[in-house]
């Protein structure tokens, strides 16, 4: 079974600074997908970034980037130039290739301070 | 509609009553998922629908939980004889197809059982 671990229940960062959220996962699969979702107080889950395991290049979306270490089964999210609107719960998720089974971590609550 | 919608936004019910939660997926999305998010927790998979295929009910916690998807579109999650431990946010998501696709989430229904 696949498990996703987010070891940081809560984190905070000053506005305009950089923060990194950790995620590790356990799988015996070689083909899979990894996701970071953001859930602000509105409860609306929003996809932040997605990484295909077969791609060596780390995914980047504007201020958001990942450090994907396949051998270490690590998938951290870096948020640069943090903004107040980045305050939210962040969930790491794993999906095995060609399945519908998405497994989520317990989440990290990020607070961006002015 | 532009996104996944869910109703009601909030529901308070007495222990032992039945409740129905509704999800309208994005038009054209063939896959629909229900998740449960307990306070401060990650997402727990409940049930998955793909087109006209039999649903994957492997995540339903008990036989008090059931779900239907009519006409391949709207879905209803029913909880019978609600218990206090059923209190949670119930999230619905849809995706264009079933495999390895980004899931788009609704805003959720917060259920409180008193």
mmCIF file of C-alpha atoms in Angstrom:
data_model
loop_
_atom_site.group_PDB
_atom_site.id
_atom_site.type_symbol
_atom_site.label_atom_id
_atom_site.label_comp_id
_atom_site.label_asym_id
_atom_site.label_seq_id
_atom_site.Cartn_x
_atom_site.Cartn_y
_atom_site.Cartn_z
ATOM 1 C CA UNK A 1 0.000 0.000 0.000
ATOM 2 C CA UNK A 2 1.114 3.513 -0.693
ATOM 3 C CA UNK A 3 1.512 5.918 2.207
ATOM 4 C CA UNK A 4 2.240 9.611 2.201
ATOM 5 C CA UNK A 5 3.886 11.317 5.154
ATOM 6 C CA UNK A 6 4.013 15.021 5.870
ATOM 7 C CA UNK A 7 6.128 15.432 8.963
ATOM 8 C CA UNK A 8 5.410 19.116 9.575
ATOM 9 C CA UNK A 9 1.899 19.678 10.965
ATOM 10 C CA UNK A 10 2.403 23.442 11.063
ATOM 11 C CA UNK A 11 4.838 25.942 9.630
ATOM 12 C CA UNK A 12 5.098 29.696 9.399
ATOM 13 C CA UNK A 13 7.065 32.057 7.209
ATOM 14 C CA UNK A 14 7.483 35.780 6.891
ATOM 15 C CA UNK A 15 5.993 37.445 3.857
ATOM 16 C CA UNK A 16 8.430 37.548 0.917
ATOM 17 C CA UNK A 17 10.586 34.774 2.342
ATOM 18 C CA UNK A 18 10.986 31.201 1.118
ATOM 19 C CA UNK A 19 9.591 28.112 2.807
ATOM 20 C CA UNK A 20 9.903 24.406 2.058
ATOM 21 C CA UNK A 21 7.265 21.832 2.942
ATOM 22 C CA UNK A 22 8.325 18.210 3.255
ATOM 23 C CA UNK A 23 6.660 15.098 1.895
ATOM 24 C CA UNK A 24 7.843 11.524 1.748
ATOM 25 C CA UNK A 25 6.033 8.526 0.363
ATOM 26 C CA UNK A 26 6.366 4.797 0.359
ATOM 27 C CA UNK A 27 5.758 2.746 -2.769
ATOM 28 C CA UNK A 28 7.163 -0.140 -4.746
ATOM 29 C CA UNK A 29 5.828 1.308 -7.981
ATOM 30 C CA UNK A 30 8.029 2.860 -10.633
ATOM 31 C CA UNK A 31 5.380 4.851 -12.494
ATOM 32 C CA UNK A 32 3.305 7.273 -10.497
ATOM 33 C CA UNK A 33 2.300 10.880 -10.067
ATOM 34 C CA UNK A 34 2.793 13.271 -7.188
ATOM 35 C CA UNK A 35 0.734 16.325 -6.417
ATOM 36 C CA UNK A 36 0.650 19.254 -4.047
ATOM 37 C CA UNK A 37 -2.798 20.633 -3.279
ATOM 38 C CA UNK A 38 -3.575 23.836 -1.396
ATOM 39 C CA UNK A 39 -6.661 24.163 0.786
ATOM 40 C CA UNK A 40 -7.316 27.732 1.970
ATOM 41 C CA UNK A 41 -9.904 28.512 4.674
ATOM 42 C CA UNK A 42 -12.576 28.471 1.968
ATOM 43 C CA UNK A 43 -12.033 24.664 1.875
ATOM 44 C CA UNK A 44 -11.586 24.696 -1.900
ATOM 45 C CA UNK A 45 -8.779 22.291 -2.768
ATOM 46 C CA UNK A 46 -6.625 23.719 -5.527
ATOM 47 C CA UNK A 47 -3.891 21.906 -7.426
ATOM 48 C CA UNK A 48 -0.589 23.702 -6.943
ATOM 49 C CA UNK A 49 1.808 21.498 -8.837
ATOM 50 C CA UNK A 50 2.102 18.028 -10.349
ATOM 51 C CA UNK A 51 5.113 15.803 -11.017
ATOM 52 C CA UNK A 52 5.338 12.682 -13.152
ATOM 53 C CA UNK A 53 7.750 10.181 -11.651
ATOM 54 C CA UNK A 54 9.339 9.364 -15.011
ATOM 55 C CA UNK A 55 10.427 12.976 -15.440
ATOM 56 C CA UNK A 56 13.730 13.852 -13.865
ATOM 57 C CA UNK A 57 13.202 17.575 -14.192
ATOM 58 C CA UNK A 58 11.554 19.171 -11.187
ATOM 59 C CA UNK A 59 8.169 20.770 -11.895
ATOM 60 C CA UNK A 60 7.832 24.526 -11.490
ATOM 61 C CA UNK A 61 4.785 26.778 -11.440
ATOM 62 C CA UNK A 62 5.661 30.425 -10.945
ATOM 63 C CA UNK A 63 6.678 30.799 -7.267
ATOM 64 C CA UNK A 64 6.116 27.112 -6.564
ATOM 65 C CA UNK A 65 8.683 24.442 -7.303
ATOM 66 C CA UNK A 66 9.374 20.929 -6.142
ATOM 67 C CA UNK A 67 12.461 18.969 -5.226
ATOM 68 C CA UNK A 68 11.674 15.456 -6.413
ATOM 69 C CA UNK A 69 14.124 12.842 -5.183
ATOM 70 C CA UNK A 70 12.841 9.543 -6.568
ATOM 71 C CA UNK A 71 15.411 7.309 -4.927
ATOM 72 C CA UNK A 72 14.763 8.909 -1.566
ATOM 73 C CA UNK A 73 10.995 8.965 -2.201
ATOM 74 C CA UNK A 74 10.891 12.606 -1.299
ATOM 75 C CA UNK A 75 8.766 15.344 -2.839
ATOM 76 C CA UNK A 76 9.175 18.700 -1.131
ATOM 77 C CA UNK A 77 7.429 21.927 -2.120
ATOM 78 C CA UNK A 78 9.281 25.229 -2.146
ATOM 79 C CA UNK A 79 7.316 28.449 -2.066
ATOM 80 C CA UNK A 80 9.365 31.503 -2.983
ATOM 81 C CA UNK A 81 8.461 35.108 -2.203
ATOM 82 C CA UNK A 82 5.676 33.958 0.118
ATOM 83 C CA UNK A 83 2.466 35.963 0.003
ATOM 84 C CA UNK A 84 -0.295 36.336 2.561
ATOM 85 C CA UNK A 85 -2.609 34.483 0.186
ATOM 86 C CA UNK A 86 -0.406 31.421 0.452
ATOM 87 C CA UNK A 87 -1.743 30.838 3.964
ATOM 88 C CA UNK A 88 -3.503 27.470 3.735
ATOM 89 C CA UNK A 89 -3.288 23.758 4.392
ATOM 90 C CA UNK A 90 -1.014 22.021 1.923
ATOM 91 C CA UNK A 91 -1.536 18.378 1.070
ATOM 92 C CA UNK A 92 0.903 16.100 -0.679
ATOM 93 C CA UNK A 93 -0.717 13.323 -2.723
ATOM 94 C CA UNK A 94 0.386 10.180 -4.548
ATOM 95 C CA UNK A 95 -1.331 8.429 -7.431
ATOM 96 C CA UNK A 96 -0.152 5.209 -8.999
ATOM 97 C CA UNK A 97 -0.029 5.278 -12.793
ATOM 98 C CA UNK A 98 -3.241 4.162 -14.525
ATOM 99 C CA UNK A 99 -5.303 4.131 -11.377
ATOM 100 C CA UNK A 100 -7.841 6.341 -9.685
ATOM 101 C CA UNK A 101 -6.387 5.765 -6.231
ATOM 102 C CA UNK A 102 -5.046 9.051 -4.856
ATOM 103 C CA UNK A 103 -3.532 8.943 -1.369
ATOM 104 C CA UNK A 104 -3.116 12.106 0.642
ATOM 105 C CA UNK A 105 -0.806 13.075 3.454
ATOM 106 C CA UNK A 106 -2.166 14.549 6.678
ATOM 107 C CA UNK A 107 -1.320 18.075 5.548
ATOM 108 C CA UNK A 108 0.855 20.978 6.666
ATOM 109 C CA UNK A 109 -0.767 24.174 7.880
ATOM 110 C CA UNK A 110 1.239 27.090 6.522
ATOM 111 C CA UNK A 111 0.839 30.586 7.895
ATOM 112 C CA UNK A 112 2.414 33.534 6.098
ATOM 113 C CA UNK A 113 3.022 36.400 8.500
ATOM 114 C CA UNK A 114 3.075 40.050 7.443
ATOM 115 C CA UNK B 1 -20.841 25.162 -14.398
ATOM 116 C CA UNK B 2 -17.307 26.399 -14.089
ATOM 117 C CA UNK B 3 -16.337 24.090 -11.257
ATOM 118 C CA UNK B 4 -17.467 21.307 -8.981
ATOM 119 C CA UNK B 5 -20.349 22.399 -6.778
ATOM 120 C CA UNK B 6 -21.624 20.821 -3.597
ATOM 121 C CA UNK B 7 -24.709 21.365 -1.508
ATOM 122 C CA UNK B 8 -25.454 22.112 1.176
ATOM 123 C CA UNK B 9 -22.397 24.039 2.276
ATOM 124 C CA UNK B 10 -23.103 23.208 5.898
ATOM 125 C CA UNK B 11 -25.426 20.664 7.451
ATOM 126 C CA UNK B 12 -26.257 20.184 11.111
ATOM 127 C CA UNK B 13 -28.237 17.084 11.968
ATOM 128 C CA UNK B 14 -29.240 15.123 15.014
ATOM 129 C CA UNK B 15 -27.713 11.773 15.774
ATOM 130 C CA UNK B 16 -29.716 9.000 14.163
ATOM 131 C CA UNK B 17 -31.074 11.061 11.284
ATOM 132 C CA UNK B 18 -30.290 10.395 7.636
ATOM 133 C CA UNK B 19 -28.523 13.012 5.484
ATOM 134 C CA UNK B 20 -27.981 13.462 1.764
ATOM 135 C CA UNK B 21 -25.062 15.396 0.330
ATOM 136 C CA UNK B 22 -25.036 16.448 -3.302
ATOM 137 C CA UNK B 23 -22.219 16.897 -5.805
ATOM 138 C CA UNK B 24 -22.396 18.412 -9.285
ATOM 139 C CA UNK B 25 -19.187 17.595 -11.174
ATOM 140 C CA UNK B 26 -17.650 19.593 -13.965
ATOM 141 C CA UNK B 27 -19.526 19.011 -17.203
ATOM 142 C CA UNK B 28 -17.811 16.349 -19.290
ATOM 143 C CA UNK B 29 -15.897 14.809 -16.407
ATOM 144 C CA UNK B 30 -16.479 11.092 -16.326
ATOM 145 C CA UNK B 31 -14.845 10.317 -13.008
ATOM 146 C CA UNK B 32 -16.267 11.399 -9.637
ATOM 147 C CA UNK B 33 -14.815 10.876 -6.180
ATOM 148 C CA UNK B 34 -16.039 11.364 -2.619
ATOM 149 C CA UNK B 35 -13.628 11.980 0.250
ATOM 150 C CA UNK B 36 -14.039 12.619 3.957
ATOM 151 C CA UNK B 37 -11.847 15.086 5.793
ATOM 152 C CA UNK B 38 -12.041 14.938 9.554
ATOM 153 C CA UNK B 39 -10.885 17.917 11.612
ATOM 154 C CA UNK B 40 -7.169 18.487 11.093
ATOM 155 C CA UNK B 41 -6.782 15.331 9.034
ATOM 156 C CA UNK B 42 -5.983 14.486 5.461
ATOM 157 C CA UNK B 43 -8.462 13.178 2.957
ATOM 158 C CA UNK B 44 -9.954 9.734 3.324
ATOM 159 C CA UNK B 45 -11.178 8.136 0.099
ATOM 160 C CA UNK B 46 -14.787 6.956 0.249
ATOM 161 C CA UNK B 47 -16.093 6.018 -3.195
ATOM 162 C CA UNK B 48 -15.311 6.482 -6.874
ATOM 163 C CA UNK B 49 -17.497 6.481 -9.990
ATOM 164 C CA UNK B 50 -16.249 6.119 -13.541
ATOM 165 C CA UNK B 51 -18.810 6.456 -16.308
ATOM 166 C CA UNK B 52 -21.349 3.656 -16.213
ATOM 167 C CA UNK B 53 -19.047 1.183 -14.498
ATOM 168 C CA UNK B 54 -19.792 -0.237 -11.081
ATOM 169 C CA UNK B 55 -18.456 2.165 -8.429
ATOM 170 C CA UNK B 56 -15.426 1.439 -6.313
ATOM 171 C CA UNK B 57 -16.911 1.404 -2.816
ATOM 172 C CA UNK B 58 -13.812 0.146 -1.066
ATOM 173 C CA UNK B 59 -13.427 3.269 1.078
ATOM 174 C CA UNK B 60 -16.899 3.415 2.576
ATOM 175 C CA UNK B 61 -16.479 3.065 6.357
ATOM 176 C CA UNK B 62 -19.724 1.220 7.038
ATOM 177 C CA UNK B 63 -22.965 0.091 5.425
ATOM 178 C CA UNK B 64 -24.595 3.280 6.678
ATOM 179 C CA UNK B 65 -22.802 5.063 3.831
ATOM 180 C CA UNK B 66 -23.961 4.805 0.232
ATOM 181 C CA UNK B 67 -23.706 6.867 -2.921
ATOM 182 C CA UNK B 68 -25.390 7.099 -6.278
ATOM 183 C CA UNK B 69 -24.548 8.833 -9.490
ATOM 184 C CA UNK B 70 -27.476 9.461 -11.760
ATOM 185 C CA UNK B 71 -27.042 9.800 -15.501
ATOM 186 C CA UNK B 72 -23.300 9.859 -15.140
ATOM 187 C CA UNK B 73 -23.413 13.347 -13.678
ATOM 188 C CA UNK B 74 -24.833 14.400 -10.303
ATOM 189 C CA UNK B 75 -23.935 12.281 -7.295
ATOM 190 C CA UNK B 76 -25.561 11.941 -3.897
ATOM 191 C CA UNK B 77 -23.789 10.623 -0.812
ATOM 192 C CA UNK B 78 -26.222 9.303 1.781
ATOM 193 C CA UNK B 79 -25.397 8.641 5.411
ATOM 194 C CA UNK B 80 -28.036 6.748 7.324
ATOM 195 C CA UNK B 81 -28.505 6.835 11.093
ATOM 196 C CA UNK B 82 -25.765 9.432 11.495
ATOM 197 C CA UNK B 83 -23.312 9.158 14.369
ATOM 198 C CA UNK B 84 -21.195 11.870 15.960
ATOM 199 C CA UNK B 85 -18.059 10.375 14.434
ATOM 200 C CA UNK B 86 -19.539 11.109 10.999
ATOM 201 C CA UNK B 87 -18.952 14.824 11.631
ATOM 202 C CA UNK B 88 -16.466 15.952 8.998
ATOM 203 C CA UNK B 89 -16.116 17.849 5.747
ATOM 204 C CA UNK B 90 -17.202 15.758 2.790
ATOM 205 C CA UNK B 91 -15.385 16.675 -0.397
ATOM 206 C CA UNK B 92 -16.341 15.746 -3.915
ATOM 207 C CA UNK B 93 -13.928 15.808 -6.844
ATOM 208 C CA UNK B 94 -14.177 15.077 -10.532
ATOM 209 C CA UNK B 95 -11.690 14.434 -13.308
ATOM 210 C CA UNK B 96 -11.850 14.202 -17.070
ATOM 211 C CA UNK B 97 -11.018 10.522 -17.033
ATOM 212 C CA UNK B 98 -10.173 8.048 -14.375
ATOM 213 C CA UNK B 99 -6.481 7.442 -14.675
ATOM 214 C CA UNK B 100 -3.730 9.653 -13.434
ATOM 215 C CA UNK B 101 -5.663 12.836 -14.023
ATOM 216 C CA UNK B 102 -5.830 15.927 -11.883
ATOM 217 C CA UNK B 103 -8.862 15.960 -9.663
ATOM 218 C CA UNK B 104 -10.910 19.140 -9.355
ATOM 219 C CA UNK B 105 -12.485 19.584 -5.966
ATOM 220 C CA UNK B 106 -15.696 21.160 -4.777
ATOM 221 C CA UNK B 107 -15.875 23.380 -1.686
ATOM 222 C CA UNK B 108 -17.157 20.555 0.461
ATOM 223 C CA UNK B 109 -20.065 20.060 2.820
ATOM 224 C CA UNK B 110 -19.373 20.462 6.513
ATOM 225 C CA UNK B 111 -21.500 17.926 8.365
ATOM 226 C CA UNK B 112 -22.051 18.307 12.098
ATOM 227 C CA UNK B 113 -23.878 15.568 13.965
ATOM 228 C CA UNK B 114 -25.147 16.686 17.366
#
